[in-house]
mmCIF file with all atom_site columns, C-alpha atoms in Angstrom:
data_model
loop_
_atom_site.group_PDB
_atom_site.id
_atom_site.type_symbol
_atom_site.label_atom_id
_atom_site.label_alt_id
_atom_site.label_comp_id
_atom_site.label_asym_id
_atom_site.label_entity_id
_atom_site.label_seq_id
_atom_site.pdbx_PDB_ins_code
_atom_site.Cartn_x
_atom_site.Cartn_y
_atom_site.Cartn_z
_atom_site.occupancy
_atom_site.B_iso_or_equiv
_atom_site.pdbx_formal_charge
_atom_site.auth_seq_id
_atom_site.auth_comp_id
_atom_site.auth_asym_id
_atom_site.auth_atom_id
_atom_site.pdbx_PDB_model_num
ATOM 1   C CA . UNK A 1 1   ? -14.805 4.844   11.365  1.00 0.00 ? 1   UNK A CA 1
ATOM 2   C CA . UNK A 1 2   ? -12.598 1.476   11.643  1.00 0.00 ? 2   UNK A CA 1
ATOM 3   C CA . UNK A 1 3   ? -12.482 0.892   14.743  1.00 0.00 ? 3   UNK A CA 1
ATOM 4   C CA . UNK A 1 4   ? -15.135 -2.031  14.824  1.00 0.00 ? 4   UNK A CA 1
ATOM 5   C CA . UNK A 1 5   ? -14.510 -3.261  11.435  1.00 0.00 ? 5   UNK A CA 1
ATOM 6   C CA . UNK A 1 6   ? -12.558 -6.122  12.054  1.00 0.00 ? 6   UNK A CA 1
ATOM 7   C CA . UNK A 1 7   ? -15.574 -7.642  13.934  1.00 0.00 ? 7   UNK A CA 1
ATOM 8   C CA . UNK A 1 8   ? -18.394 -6.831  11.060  1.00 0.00 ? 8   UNK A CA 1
ATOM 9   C CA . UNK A 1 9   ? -18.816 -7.399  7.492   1.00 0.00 ? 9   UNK A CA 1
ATOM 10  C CA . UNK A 1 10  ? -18.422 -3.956  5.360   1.00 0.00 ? 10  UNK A CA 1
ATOM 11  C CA . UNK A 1 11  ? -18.272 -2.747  1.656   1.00 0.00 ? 11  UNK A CA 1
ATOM 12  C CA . UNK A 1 12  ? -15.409 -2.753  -0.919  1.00 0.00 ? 12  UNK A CA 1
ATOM 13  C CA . UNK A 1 13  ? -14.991 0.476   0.364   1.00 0.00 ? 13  UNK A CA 1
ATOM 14  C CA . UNK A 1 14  ? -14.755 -0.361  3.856   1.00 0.00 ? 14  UNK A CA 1
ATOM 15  C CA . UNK A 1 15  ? -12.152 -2.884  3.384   1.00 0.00 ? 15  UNK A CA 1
ATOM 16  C CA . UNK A 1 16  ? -10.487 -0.686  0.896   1.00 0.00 ? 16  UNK A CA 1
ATOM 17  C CA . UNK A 1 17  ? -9.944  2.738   3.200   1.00 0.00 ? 17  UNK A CA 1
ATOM 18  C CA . UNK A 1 18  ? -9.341  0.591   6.284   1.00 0.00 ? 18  UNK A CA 1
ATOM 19  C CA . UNK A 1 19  ? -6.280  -1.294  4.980   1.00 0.00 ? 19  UNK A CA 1
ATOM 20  C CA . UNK A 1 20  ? -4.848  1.814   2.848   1.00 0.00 ? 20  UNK A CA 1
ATOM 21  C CA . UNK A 1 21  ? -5.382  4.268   5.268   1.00 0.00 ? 21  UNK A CA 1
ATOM 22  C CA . UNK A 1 22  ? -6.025  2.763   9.392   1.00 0.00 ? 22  UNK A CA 1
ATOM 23  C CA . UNK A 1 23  ? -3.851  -0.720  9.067   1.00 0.00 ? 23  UNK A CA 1
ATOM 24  C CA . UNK A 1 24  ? -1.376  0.486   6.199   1.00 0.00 ? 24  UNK A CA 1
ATOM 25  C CA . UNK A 1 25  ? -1.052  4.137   6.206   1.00 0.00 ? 25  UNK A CA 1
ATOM 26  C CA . UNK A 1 26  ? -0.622  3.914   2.686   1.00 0.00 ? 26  UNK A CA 1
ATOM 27  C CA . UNK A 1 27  ? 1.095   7.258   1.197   1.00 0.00 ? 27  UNK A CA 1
ATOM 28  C CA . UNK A 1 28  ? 1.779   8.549   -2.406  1.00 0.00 ? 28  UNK A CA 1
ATOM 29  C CA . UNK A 1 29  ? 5.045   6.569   -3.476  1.00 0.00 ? 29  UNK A CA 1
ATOM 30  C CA . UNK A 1 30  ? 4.379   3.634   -1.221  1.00 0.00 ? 30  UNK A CA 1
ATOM 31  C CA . UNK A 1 31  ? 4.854   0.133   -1.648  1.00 0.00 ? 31  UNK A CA 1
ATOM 32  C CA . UNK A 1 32  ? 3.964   -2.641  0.384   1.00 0.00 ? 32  UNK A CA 1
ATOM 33  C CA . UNK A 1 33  ? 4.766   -6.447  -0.095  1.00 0.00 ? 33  UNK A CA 1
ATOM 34  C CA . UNK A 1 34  ? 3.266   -9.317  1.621   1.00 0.00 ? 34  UNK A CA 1
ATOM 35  C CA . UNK A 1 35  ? 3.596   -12.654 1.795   1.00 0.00 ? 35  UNK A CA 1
ATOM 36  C CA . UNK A 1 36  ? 0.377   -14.841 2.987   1.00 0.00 ? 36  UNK A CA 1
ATOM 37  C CA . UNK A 1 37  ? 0.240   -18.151 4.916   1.00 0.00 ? 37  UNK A CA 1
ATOM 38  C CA . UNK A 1 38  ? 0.378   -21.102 3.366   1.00 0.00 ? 38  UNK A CA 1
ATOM 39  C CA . UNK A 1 39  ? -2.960  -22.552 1.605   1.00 0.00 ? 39  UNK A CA 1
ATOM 40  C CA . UNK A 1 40  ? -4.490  -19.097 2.412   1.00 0.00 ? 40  UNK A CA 1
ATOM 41  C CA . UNK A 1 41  ? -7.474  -19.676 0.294   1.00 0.00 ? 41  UNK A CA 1
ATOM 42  C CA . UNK A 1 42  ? -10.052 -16.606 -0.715  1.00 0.00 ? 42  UNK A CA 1
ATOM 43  C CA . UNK A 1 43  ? -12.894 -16.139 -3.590  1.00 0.00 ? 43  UNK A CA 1
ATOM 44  C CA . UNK A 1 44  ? -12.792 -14.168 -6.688  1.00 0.00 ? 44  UNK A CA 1
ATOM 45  C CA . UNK A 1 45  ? -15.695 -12.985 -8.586  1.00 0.00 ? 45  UNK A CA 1
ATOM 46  C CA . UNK A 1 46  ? -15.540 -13.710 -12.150 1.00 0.00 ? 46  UNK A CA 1
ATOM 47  C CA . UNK A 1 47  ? -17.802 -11.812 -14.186 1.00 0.00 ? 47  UNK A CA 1
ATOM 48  C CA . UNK A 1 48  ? -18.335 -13.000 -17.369 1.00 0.00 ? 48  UNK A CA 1
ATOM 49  C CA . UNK A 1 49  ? -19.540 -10.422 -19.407 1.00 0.00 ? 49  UNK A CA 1
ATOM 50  C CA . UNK A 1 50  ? -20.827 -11.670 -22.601 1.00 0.00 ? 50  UNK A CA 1
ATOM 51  C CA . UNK A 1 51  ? -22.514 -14.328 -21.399 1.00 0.00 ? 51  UNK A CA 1
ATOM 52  C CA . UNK A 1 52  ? -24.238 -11.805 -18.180 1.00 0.00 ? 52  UNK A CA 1
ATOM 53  C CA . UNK A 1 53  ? -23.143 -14.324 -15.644 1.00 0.00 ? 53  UNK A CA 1
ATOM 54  C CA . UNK A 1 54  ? -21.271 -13.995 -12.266 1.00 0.00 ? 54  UNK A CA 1
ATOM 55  C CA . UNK A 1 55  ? -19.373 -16.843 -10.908 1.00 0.00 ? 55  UNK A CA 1
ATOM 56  C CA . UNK A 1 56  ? -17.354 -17.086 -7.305  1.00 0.00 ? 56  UNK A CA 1
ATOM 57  C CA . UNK A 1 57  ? -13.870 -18.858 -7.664  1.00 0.00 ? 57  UNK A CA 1
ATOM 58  C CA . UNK A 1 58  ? -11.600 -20.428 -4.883  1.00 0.00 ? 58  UNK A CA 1
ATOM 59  C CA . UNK A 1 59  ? -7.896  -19.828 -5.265  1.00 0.00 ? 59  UNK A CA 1
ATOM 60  C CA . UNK A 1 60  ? -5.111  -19.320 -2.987  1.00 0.00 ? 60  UNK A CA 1
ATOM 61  C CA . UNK A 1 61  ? -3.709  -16.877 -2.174  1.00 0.00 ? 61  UNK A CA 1
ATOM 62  C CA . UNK A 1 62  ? 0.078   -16.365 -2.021  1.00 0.00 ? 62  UNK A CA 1
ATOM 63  C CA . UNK A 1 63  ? 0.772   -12.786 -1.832  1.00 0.00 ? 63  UNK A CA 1
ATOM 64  C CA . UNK A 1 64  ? -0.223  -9.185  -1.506  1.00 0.00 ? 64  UNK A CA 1
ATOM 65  C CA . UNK A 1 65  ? 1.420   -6.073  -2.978  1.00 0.00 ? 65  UNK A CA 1
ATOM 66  C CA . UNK A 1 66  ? 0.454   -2.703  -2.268  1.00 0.00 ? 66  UNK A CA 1
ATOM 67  C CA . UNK A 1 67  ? 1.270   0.495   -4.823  1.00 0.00 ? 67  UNK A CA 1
ATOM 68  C CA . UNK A 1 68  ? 0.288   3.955   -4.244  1.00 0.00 ? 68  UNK A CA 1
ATOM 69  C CA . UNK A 1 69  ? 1.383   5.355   -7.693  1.00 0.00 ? 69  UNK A CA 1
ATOM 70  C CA . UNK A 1 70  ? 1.642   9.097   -7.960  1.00 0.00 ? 70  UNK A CA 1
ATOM 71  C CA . UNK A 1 71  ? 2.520   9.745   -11.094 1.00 0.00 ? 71  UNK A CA 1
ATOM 72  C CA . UNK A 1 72  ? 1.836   12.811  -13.551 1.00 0.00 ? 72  UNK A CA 1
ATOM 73  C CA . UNK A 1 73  ? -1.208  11.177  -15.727 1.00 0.00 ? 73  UNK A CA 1
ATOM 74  C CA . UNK A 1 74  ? -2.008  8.488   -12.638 1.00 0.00 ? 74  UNK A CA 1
ATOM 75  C CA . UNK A 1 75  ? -2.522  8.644   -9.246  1.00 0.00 ? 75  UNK A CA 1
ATOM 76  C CA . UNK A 1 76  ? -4.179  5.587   -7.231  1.00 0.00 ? 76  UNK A CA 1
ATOM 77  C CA . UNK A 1 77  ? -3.492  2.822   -4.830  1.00 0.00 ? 77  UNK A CA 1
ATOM 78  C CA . UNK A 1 78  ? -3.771  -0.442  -6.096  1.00 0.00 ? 78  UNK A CA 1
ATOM 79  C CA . UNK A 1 79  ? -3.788  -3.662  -4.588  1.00 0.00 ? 79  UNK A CA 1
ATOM 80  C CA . UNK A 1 80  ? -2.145  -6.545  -6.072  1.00 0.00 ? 80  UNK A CA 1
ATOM 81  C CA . UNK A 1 81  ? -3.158  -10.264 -5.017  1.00 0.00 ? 81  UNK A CA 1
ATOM 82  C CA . UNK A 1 82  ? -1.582  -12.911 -6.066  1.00 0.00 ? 82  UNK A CA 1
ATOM 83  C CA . UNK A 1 83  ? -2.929  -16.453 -6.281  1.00 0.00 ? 83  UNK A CA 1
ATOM 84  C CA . UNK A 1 84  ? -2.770  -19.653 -8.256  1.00 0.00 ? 84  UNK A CA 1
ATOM 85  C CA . UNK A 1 85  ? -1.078  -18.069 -11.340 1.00 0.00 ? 85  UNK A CA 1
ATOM 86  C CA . UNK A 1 86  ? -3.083  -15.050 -11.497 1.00 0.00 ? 86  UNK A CA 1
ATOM 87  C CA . UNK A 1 87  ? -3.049  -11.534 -10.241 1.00 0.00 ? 87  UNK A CA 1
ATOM 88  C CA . UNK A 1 88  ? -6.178  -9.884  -9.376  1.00 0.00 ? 88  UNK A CA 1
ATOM 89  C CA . UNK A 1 89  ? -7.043  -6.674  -7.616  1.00 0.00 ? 89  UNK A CA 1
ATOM 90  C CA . UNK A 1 90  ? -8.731  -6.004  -4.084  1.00 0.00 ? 90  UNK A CA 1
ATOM 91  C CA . UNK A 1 91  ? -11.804 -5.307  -5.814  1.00 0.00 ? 91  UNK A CA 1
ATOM 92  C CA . UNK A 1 92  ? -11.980 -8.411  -7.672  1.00 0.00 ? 92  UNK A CA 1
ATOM 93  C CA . UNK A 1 93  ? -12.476 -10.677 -4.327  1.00 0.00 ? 93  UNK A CA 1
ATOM 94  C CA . UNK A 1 94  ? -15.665 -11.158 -2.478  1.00 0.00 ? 94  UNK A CA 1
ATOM 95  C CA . UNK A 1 95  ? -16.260 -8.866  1.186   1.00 0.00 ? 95  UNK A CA 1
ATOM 96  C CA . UNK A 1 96  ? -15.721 -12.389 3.407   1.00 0.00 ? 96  UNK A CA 1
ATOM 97  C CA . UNK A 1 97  ? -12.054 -12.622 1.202   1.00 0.00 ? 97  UNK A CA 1
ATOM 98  C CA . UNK A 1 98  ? -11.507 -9.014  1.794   1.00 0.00 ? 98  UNK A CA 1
ATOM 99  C CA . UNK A 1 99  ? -12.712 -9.182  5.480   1.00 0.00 ? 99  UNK A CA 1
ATOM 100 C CA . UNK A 1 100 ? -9.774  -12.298 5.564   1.00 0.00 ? 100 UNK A CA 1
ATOM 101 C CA . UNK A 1 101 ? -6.781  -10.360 4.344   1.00 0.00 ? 101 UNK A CA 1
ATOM 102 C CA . UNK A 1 102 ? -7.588  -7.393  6.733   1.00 0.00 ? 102 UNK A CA 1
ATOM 103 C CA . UNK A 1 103 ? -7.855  -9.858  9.979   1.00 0.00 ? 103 UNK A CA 1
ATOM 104 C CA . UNK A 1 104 ? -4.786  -11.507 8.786   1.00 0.00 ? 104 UNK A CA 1
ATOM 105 C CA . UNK A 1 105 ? -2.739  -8.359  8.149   1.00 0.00 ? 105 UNK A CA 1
ATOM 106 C CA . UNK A 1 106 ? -4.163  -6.965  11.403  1.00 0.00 ? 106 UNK A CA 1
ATOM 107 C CA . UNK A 1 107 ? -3.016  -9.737  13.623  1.00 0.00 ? 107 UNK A CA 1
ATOM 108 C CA . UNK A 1 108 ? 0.069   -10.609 11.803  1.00 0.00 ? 108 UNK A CA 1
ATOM 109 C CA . UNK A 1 109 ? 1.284   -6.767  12.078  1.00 0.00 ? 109 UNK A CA 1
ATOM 110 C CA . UNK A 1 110 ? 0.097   -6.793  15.948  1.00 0.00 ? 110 UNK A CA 1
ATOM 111 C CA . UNK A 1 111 ? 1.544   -10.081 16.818  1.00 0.00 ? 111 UNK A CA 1
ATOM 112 C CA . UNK A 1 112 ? 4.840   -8.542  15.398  1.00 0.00 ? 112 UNK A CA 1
ATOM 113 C CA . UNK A 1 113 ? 5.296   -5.423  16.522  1.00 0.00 ? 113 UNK A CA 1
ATOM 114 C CA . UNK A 1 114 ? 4.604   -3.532  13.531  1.00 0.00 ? 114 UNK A CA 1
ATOM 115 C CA . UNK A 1 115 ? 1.548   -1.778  14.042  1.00 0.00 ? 115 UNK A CA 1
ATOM 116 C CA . UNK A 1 116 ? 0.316   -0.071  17.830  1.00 0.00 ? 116 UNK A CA 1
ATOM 117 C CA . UNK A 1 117 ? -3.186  -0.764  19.160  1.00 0.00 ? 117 UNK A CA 1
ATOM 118 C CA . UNK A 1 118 ? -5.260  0.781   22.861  1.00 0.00 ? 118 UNK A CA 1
ATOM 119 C CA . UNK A 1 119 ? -6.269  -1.776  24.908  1.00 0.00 ? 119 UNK A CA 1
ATOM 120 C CA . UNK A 1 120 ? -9.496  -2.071  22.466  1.00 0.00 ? 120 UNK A CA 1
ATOM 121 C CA . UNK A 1 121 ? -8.033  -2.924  19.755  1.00 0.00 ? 121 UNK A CA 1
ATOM 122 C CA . UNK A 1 122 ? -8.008  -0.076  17.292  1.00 0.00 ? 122 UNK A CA 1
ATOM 123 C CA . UNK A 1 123 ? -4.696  1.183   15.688  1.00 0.00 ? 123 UNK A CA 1
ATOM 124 C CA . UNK A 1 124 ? -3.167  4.224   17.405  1.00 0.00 ? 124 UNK A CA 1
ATOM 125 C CA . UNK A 1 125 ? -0.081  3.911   14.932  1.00 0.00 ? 125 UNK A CA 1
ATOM 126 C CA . UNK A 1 126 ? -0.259  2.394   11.621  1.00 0.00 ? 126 UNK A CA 1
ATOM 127 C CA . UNK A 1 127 ? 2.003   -0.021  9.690   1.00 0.00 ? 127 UNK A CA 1
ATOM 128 C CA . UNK A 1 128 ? 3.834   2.397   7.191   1.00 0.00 ? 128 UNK A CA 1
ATOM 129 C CA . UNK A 1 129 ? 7.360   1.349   5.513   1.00 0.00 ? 129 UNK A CA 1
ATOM 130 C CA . UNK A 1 130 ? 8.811   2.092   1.921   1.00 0.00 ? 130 UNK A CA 1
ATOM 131 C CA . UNK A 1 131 ? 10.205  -0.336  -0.049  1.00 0.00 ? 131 UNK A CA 1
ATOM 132 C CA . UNK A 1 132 ? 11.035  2.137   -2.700  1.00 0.00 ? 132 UNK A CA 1
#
């Protein structure tokens, strides 16, 4: 199912399952914390919603946190991204931003030895360490 994404556009949900489940391996209890490159710059949709309008934003982004919260009343996986004074969610960014943080996290977990991948490319093991 993920296999090719990294070379297409997809959906919220595309960009959403592939990180938690293919690139992150994202379980109950997890947390994840990442720091981004230096003027890593994505765009958040602002939707103003008294005034029915939509705007796309440019900010930079500084950092990504991952929580899989498994709790009695509340049990999702958020993700946290952090950029010029704000914090936003995944869902919040446009697919090209989304698309950006997956190719980054791909090749920066590759190029590190944190994640395995077949000679094509897709994950045969998954990135997946606690931090709590």
């Amino acid at each position: 199912m993920y296999k090719n994404l990294i070379n297409r556009q997809g959906t919220y949900s595309d960009y959403f399952f592939a990180l938690r489940d293919y690139l992150l391996g994202v379980n109950p209890d997890d947390s994840f914390d990442f720091d981004m490159p230096e003027n890593f710059e994505i765009e958040v949709v602002i939707h103003n919603f008294f005034e029915d309008t939509t705007t796309i934003e440019k900010r930079t982004m500084t950092k990504l946190d991952v929580y899989y919260w498994d709790e009695d009343d509340h049990r999702c996986c958020d993700f946290y991204i952090y950029n010029s004074g704000r914090r936003e969610k995944l869902y919040d960014l446009t697919s090209e931003s989304m698309k950006k943080i997956y190719d980054y996290l791909y090749n920066y977990l590759k190029d590190n030895n944190l994640i395995e991948v077949d000679e094509n490319g897709n994950v045969t093991k998954n990135y997946n360490r606690k931090n709590w």
